[in-house]
Every structure is written in C-alpha cells, then in structure tokens.
mmCIF file of C-alpha atoms (C1' of nucleotides) in Angstrom:
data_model
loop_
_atom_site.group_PDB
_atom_site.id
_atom_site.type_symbol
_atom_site.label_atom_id
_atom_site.label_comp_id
_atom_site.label_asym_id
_atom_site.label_seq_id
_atom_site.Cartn_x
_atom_site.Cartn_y
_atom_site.Cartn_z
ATOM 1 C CA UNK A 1 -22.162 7.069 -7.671
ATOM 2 C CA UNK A 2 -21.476 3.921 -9.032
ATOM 3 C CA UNK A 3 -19.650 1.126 -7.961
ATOM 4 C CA UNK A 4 -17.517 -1.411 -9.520
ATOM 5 C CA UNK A 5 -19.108 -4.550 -10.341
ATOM 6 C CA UNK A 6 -16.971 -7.299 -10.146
ATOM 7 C CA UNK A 7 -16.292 -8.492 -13.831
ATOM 8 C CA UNK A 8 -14.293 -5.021 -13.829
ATOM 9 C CA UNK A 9 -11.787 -7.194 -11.427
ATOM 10 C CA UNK A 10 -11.701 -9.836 -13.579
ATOM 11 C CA UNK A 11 -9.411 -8.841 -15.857
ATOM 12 C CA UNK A 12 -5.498 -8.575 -16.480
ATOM 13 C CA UNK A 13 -4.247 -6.782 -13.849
ATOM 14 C CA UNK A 14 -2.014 -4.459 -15.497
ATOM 15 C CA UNK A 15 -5.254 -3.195 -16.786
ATOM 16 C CA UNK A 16 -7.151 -3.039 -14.054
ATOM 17 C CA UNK A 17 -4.606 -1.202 -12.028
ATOM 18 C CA UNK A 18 -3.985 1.508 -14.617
ATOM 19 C CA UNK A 19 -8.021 1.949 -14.820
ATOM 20 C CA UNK A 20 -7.934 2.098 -11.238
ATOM 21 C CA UNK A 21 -6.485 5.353 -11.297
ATOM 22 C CA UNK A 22 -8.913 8.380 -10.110
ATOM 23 C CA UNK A 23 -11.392 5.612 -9.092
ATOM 24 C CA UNK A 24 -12.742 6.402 -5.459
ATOM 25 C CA UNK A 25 -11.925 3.769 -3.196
ATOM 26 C CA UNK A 26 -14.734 4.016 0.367
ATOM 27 C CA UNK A 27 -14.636 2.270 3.630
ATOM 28 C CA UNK A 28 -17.767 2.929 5.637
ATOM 29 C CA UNK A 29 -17.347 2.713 9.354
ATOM 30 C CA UNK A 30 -19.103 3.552 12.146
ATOM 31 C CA UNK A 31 -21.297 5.307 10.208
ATOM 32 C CA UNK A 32 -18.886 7.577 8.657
ATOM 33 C CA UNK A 33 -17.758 7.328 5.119
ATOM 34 C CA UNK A 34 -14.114 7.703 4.097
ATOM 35 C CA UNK A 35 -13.636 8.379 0.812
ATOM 36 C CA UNK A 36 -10.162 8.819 -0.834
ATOM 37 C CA UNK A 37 -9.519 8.843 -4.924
ATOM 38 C CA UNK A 38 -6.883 6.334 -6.017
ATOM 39 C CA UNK A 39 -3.635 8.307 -6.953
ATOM 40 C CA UNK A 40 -1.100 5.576 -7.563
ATOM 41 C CA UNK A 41 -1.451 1.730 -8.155
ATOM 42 C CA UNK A 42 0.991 -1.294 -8.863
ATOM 43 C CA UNK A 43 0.138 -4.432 -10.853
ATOM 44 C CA UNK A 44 1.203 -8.012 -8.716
ATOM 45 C CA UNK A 45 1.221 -10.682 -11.607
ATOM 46 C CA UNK A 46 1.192 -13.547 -9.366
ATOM 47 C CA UNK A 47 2.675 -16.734 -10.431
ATOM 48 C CA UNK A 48 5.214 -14.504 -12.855
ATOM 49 C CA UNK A 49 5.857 -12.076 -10.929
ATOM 50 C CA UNK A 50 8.852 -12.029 -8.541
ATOM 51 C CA UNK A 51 7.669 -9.400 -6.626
ATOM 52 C CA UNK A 52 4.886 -11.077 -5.431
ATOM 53 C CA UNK A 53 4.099 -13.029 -2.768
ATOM 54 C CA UNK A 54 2.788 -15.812 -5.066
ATOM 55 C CA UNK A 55 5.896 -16.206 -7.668
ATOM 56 C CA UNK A 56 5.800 -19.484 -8.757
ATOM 57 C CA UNK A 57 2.709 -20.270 -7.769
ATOM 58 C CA UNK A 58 3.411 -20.741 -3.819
ATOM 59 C CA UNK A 59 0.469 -20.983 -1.978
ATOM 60 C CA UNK A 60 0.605 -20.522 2.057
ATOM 61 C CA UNK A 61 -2.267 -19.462 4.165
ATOM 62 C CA UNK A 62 -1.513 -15.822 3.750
ATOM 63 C CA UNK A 63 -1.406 -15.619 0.145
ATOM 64 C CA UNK A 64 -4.732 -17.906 0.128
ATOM 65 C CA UNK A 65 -7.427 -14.739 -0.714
ATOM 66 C CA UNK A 66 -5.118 -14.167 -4.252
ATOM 67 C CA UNK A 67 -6.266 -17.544 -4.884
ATOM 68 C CA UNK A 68 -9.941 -16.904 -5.157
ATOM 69 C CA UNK A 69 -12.716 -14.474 -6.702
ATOM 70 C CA UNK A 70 -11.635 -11.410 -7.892
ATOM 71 C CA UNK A 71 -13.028 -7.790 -6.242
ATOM 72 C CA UNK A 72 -11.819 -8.740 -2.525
ATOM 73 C CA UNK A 73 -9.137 -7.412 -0.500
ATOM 74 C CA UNK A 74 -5.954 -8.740 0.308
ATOM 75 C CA UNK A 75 -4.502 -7.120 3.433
ATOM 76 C CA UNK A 76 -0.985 -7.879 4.376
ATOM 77 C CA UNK A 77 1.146 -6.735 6.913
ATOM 78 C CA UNK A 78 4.810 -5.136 6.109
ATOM 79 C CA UNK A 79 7.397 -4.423 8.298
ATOM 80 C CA UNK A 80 5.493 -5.588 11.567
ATOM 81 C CA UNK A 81 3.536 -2.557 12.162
ATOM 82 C CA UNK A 82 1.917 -1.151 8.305
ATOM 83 C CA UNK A 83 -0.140 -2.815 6.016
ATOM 84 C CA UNK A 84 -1.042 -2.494 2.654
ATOM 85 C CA UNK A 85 -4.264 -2.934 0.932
ATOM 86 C CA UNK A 86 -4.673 -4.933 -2.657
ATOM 87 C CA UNK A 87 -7.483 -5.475 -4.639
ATOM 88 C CA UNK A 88 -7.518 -9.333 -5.963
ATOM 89 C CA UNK A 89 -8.186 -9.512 -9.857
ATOM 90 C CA UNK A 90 -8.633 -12.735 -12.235
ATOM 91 C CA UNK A 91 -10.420 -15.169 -11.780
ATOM 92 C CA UNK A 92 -10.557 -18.102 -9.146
ATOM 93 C CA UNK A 93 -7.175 -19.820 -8.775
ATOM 94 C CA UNK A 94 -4.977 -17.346 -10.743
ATOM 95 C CA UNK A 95 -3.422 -15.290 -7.985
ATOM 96 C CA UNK A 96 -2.986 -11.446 -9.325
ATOM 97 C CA UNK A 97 -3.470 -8.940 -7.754
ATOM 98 C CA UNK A 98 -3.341 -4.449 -8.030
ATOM 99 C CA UNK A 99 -1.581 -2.646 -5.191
ATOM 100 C CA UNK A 100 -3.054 0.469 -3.771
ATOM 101 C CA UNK A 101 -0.042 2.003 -3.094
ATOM 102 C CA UNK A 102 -1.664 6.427 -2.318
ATOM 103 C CA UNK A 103 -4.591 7.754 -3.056
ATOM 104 C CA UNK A 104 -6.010 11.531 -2.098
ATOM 105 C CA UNK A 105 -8.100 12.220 0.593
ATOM 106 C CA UNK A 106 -12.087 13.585 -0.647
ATOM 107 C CA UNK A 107 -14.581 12.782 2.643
ATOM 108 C CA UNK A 108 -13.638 12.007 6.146
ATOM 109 C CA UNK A 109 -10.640 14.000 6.307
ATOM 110 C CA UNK A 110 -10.799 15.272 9.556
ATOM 111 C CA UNK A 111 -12.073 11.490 10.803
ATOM 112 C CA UNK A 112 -8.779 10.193 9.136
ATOM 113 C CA UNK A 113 -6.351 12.633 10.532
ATOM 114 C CA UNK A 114 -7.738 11.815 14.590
ATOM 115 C CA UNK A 115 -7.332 8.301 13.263
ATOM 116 C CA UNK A 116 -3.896 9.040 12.124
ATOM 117 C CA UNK A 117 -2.217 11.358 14.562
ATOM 118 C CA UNK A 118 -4.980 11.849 16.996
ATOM 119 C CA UNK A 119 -5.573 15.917 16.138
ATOM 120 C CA UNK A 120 -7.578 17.795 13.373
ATOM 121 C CA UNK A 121 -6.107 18.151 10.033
ATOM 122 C CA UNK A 122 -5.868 21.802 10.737
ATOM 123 C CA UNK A 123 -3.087 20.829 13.222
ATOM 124 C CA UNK A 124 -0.915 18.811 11.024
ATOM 125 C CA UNK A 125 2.713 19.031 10.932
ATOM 126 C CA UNK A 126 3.926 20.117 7.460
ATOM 127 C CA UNK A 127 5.492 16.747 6.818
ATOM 128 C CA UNK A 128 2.179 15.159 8.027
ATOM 129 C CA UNK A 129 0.294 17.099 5.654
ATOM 130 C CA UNK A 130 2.678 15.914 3.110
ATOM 131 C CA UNK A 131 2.685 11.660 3.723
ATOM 132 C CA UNK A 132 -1.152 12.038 4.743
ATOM 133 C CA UNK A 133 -1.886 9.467 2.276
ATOM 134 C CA UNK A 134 0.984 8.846 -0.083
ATOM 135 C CA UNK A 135 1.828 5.423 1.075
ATOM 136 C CA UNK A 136 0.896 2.528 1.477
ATOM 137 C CA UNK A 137 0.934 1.946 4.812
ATOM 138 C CA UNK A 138 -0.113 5.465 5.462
ATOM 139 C CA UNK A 139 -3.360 5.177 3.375
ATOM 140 C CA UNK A 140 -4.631 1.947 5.286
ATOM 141 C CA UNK A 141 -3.799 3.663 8.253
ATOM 142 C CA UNK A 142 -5.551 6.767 7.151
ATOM 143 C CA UNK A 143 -8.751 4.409 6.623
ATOM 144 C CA UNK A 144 -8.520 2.681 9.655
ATOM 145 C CA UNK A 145 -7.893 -0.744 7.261
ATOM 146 C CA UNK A 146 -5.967 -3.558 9.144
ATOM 147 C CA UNK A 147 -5.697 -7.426 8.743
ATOM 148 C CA UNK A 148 -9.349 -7.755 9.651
ATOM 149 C CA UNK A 149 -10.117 -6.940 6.210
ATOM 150 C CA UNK A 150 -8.544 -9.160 4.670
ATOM 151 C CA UNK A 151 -10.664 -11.166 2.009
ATOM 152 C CA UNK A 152 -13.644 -9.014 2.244
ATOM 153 C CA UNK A 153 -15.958 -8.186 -0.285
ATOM 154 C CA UNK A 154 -15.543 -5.160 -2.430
ATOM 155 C CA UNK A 155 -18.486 -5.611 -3.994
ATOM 156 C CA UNK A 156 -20.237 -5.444 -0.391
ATOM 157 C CA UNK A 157 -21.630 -2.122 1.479
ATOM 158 C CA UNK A 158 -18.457 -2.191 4.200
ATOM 159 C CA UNK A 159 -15.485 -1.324 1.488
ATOM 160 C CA UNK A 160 -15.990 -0.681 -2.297
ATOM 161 C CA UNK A 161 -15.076 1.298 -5.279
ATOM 162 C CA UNK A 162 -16.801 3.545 -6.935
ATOM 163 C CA UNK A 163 -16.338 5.191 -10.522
ATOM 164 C CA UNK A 164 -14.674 8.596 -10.448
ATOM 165 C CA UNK A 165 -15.857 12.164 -11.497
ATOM 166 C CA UNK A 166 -14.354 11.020 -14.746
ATOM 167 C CA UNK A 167 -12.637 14.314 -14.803
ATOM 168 C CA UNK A 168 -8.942 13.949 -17.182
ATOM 169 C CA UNK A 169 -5.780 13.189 -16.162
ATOM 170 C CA UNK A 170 -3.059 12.140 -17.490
ATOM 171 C CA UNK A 171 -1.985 8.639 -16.452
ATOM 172 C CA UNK A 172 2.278 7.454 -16.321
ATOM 173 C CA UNK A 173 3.384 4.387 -16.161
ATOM 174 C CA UNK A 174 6.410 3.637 -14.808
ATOM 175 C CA UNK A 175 8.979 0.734 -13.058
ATOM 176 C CA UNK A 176 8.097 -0.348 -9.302
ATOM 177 C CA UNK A 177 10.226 0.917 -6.634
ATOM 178 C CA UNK A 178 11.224 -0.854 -3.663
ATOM 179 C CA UNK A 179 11.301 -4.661 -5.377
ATOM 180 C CA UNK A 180 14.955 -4.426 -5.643
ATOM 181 C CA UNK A 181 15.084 -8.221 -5.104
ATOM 182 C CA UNK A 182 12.747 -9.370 -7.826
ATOM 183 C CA UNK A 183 15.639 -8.843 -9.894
ATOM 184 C CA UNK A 184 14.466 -8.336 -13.519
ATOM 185 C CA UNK A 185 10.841 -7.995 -12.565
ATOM 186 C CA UNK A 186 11.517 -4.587 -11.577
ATOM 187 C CA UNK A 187 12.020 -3.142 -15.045
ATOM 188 C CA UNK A 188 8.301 -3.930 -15.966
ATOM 189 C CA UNK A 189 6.302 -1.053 -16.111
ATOM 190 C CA UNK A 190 3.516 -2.084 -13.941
ATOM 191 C CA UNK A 191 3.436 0.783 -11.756
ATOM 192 C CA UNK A 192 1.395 3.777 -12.619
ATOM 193 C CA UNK A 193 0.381 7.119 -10.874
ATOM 194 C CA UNK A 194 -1.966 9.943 -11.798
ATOM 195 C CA UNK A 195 0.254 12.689 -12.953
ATOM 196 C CA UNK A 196 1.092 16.087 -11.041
ATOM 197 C CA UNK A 197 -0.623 14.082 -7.883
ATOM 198 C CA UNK A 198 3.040 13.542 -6.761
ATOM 199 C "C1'" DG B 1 16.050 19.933 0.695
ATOM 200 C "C1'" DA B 2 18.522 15.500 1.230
ATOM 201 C "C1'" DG B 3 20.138 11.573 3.563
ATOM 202 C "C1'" DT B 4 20.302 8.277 7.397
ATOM 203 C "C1'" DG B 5 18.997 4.887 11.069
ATOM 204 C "C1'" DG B 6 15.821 2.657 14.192
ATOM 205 C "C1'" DA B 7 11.423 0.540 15.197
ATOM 206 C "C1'" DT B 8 8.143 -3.861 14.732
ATOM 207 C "C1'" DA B 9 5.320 -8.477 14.340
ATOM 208 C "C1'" DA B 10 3.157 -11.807 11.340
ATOM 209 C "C1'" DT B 11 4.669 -15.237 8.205
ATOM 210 C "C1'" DC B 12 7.597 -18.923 6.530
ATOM 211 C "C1'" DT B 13 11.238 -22.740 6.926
ATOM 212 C "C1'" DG C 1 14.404 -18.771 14.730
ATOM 213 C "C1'" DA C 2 15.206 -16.008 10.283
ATOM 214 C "C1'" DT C 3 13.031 -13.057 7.155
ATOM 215 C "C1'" DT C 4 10.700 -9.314 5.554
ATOM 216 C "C1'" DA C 5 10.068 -4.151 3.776
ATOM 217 C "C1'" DT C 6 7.716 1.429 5.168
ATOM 218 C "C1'" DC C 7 7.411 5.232 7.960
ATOM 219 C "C1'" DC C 8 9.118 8.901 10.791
ATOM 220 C "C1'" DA C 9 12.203 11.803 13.236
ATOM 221 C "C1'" DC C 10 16.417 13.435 13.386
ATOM 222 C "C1'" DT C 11 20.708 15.504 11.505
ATOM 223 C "C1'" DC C 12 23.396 18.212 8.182
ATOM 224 C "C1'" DA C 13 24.100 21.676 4.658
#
DNA sequence: GAGTGGATAATCT
DNA sequence: GATTATCCACTCA
C-alpha cells in the first residue's frame, strides 16, 4: 500500500479533509501495526476560522506545528484528559489544518481494545463496542497517540497514511458540531463523514 | 433509547 | 488563576 506523499497535504484543507475519507491512517508501535480507515474528518481553516485555535492568526507555542510543513501531526489535548489528532495541511506559515475526528478499526483490534479498556474486544461492553473509535478522543486513545506525537512526521515509518482499498462510498458533508462559540463559523460545511459509517 | 452531570490538566492571560 | 471542550456511567421512561 501506498502512502501519502506530502504535496497531497499541501493543499486547501477542505479538500484534503474530504479526500481523507476511507484513507487508512497507521501508527506502528512496538512492532505492531494499528491500522484504522478514516470515517469522519473536519476542515480547521486557520487564520479564518473561529473554531480554530489559530483565528486571527495567533500564534502561541501550542499552535506552533500549524505553522510549519504540511503532512505532520498536531496533537492537542481537550478537556485535560483526551486528545485529538490533526493532520497539518498548506504550506509553511499558513496554519490549517484537517481534524481526525473517527475512523474504523482494520488491524490491531484486539491490541487497541487492551489499550483501551484493558480486555479483548470479545469482552466489550455493548456501549464500548459502540464509541470504540467514533471520537476523537477515543480514536487517539484507541492508537495509543498522546502529546508525544505532536509534530511528527507523517511522511515517516512511525505514523502515516496510506491510500485506501479505493472501494465507493458515498461522502456527506455537513456543519461541525460542538463549535457552538465560533459563532457563524459553524454553518460552514467543513465537516464530512463517510456515509452509513455512523 | 434519550438525557444529564461529573471528571481532568495543559494552555493562555 | 481562568479557560477550555469529550467521554462515560448513571438515571428515567
């Protein structure tokens, strides 16, 4: 399989997040590879963008990796205790970036779940079964991702995308949840999710 | 099946 | 020192 080279990053990022869809996102650790294929992904326009953490161009230490080359990660940490993973896009000095917001587990399943609750998958609760990986903070969890990563490489050998099975499916677009505050930035449709995954 | 509240820590001013 | 936003378990119908 394939990877993504990184001119695919360097793009708008509306684009890139709605071509991220069914792309296979894999974090190889300890010799085991986690795979999981990208379900749902939201587009962070940076310096227009209220929702994101670099509206109006602010520029603090965290927000620093949105800064620089596109295709590496940009891990940030919500709500003390989850983070979420983001794929930087554009070029040097524009700061956009695509939200992985769930994706669908393929290999390392059972490696995710001890990671997650500490049992096989087998053993899952019905409503762990259900938010396995259909957040954000649940999917970096599920691939043992934390602030360590931030600013890596995605065009390295530790975490990188590769190009689906190509297979068809339908892609929606839709308005970001959860941005209440970015008052008329939530009405963009920026959002968009692989349909019948939800 | 739907709705609610509590937990948590890095980042910014 | 204030702010920030998701997940999970619990309750009720």
């Amino acid at each position: 399989m394939k990877k993504l080279d990184r001119e695919f990053y360097n793009r708008d990022s509306v684009l890139v997040a709605r071509e991220l869809l069914g792309k296979v996102l894999v974090h190889e650790i300890e010799g085991q590879r986690l795979a999981v294929k990208i379900i749902e992904a939201e587009a962070y326009m940076g310096v227009e963008d209220k929702a994101a953490h670099s509206y109006g161009g602010k520029r603090t230490p965290r927000v620093e990796v949105m800064y620089g080359d596109p295709g590496h990660a940009y891990m940030f940490l919500i709500y003390g205790m989850y983070c979420c993973f983001n794929v930087v896009t554009r070029e040097k000095g524009i700061p956009q970036a695509v939200l992985i917001r769930a994706a669908e587990p393929l290999e390392g399943i059972q490696w995710m779940a001890q990671q997650r609750y500490g049992k096989p998958y087998e053993e899952l609760s019905k409503s762990q079964l259900k938010g396995f990986t259909n957040g954000p903070g649940k999917l970096c969890k599920a691939l043992s991702m934390d602030r360590s990563h931030n600013g890596i490489d995605l065009c390295g050998d530790q975490i990188y995308l590769e190009k689906g099975t190509g297979e068809n499916f339908h892609v929606i677009a839709t308005k970001r949840v959860g941005i209440d505050y970015a008052e008329e930035a939530k009405d963009y449709l920026w959002r968009f999710y692989i349909e019948g995954c939800l």
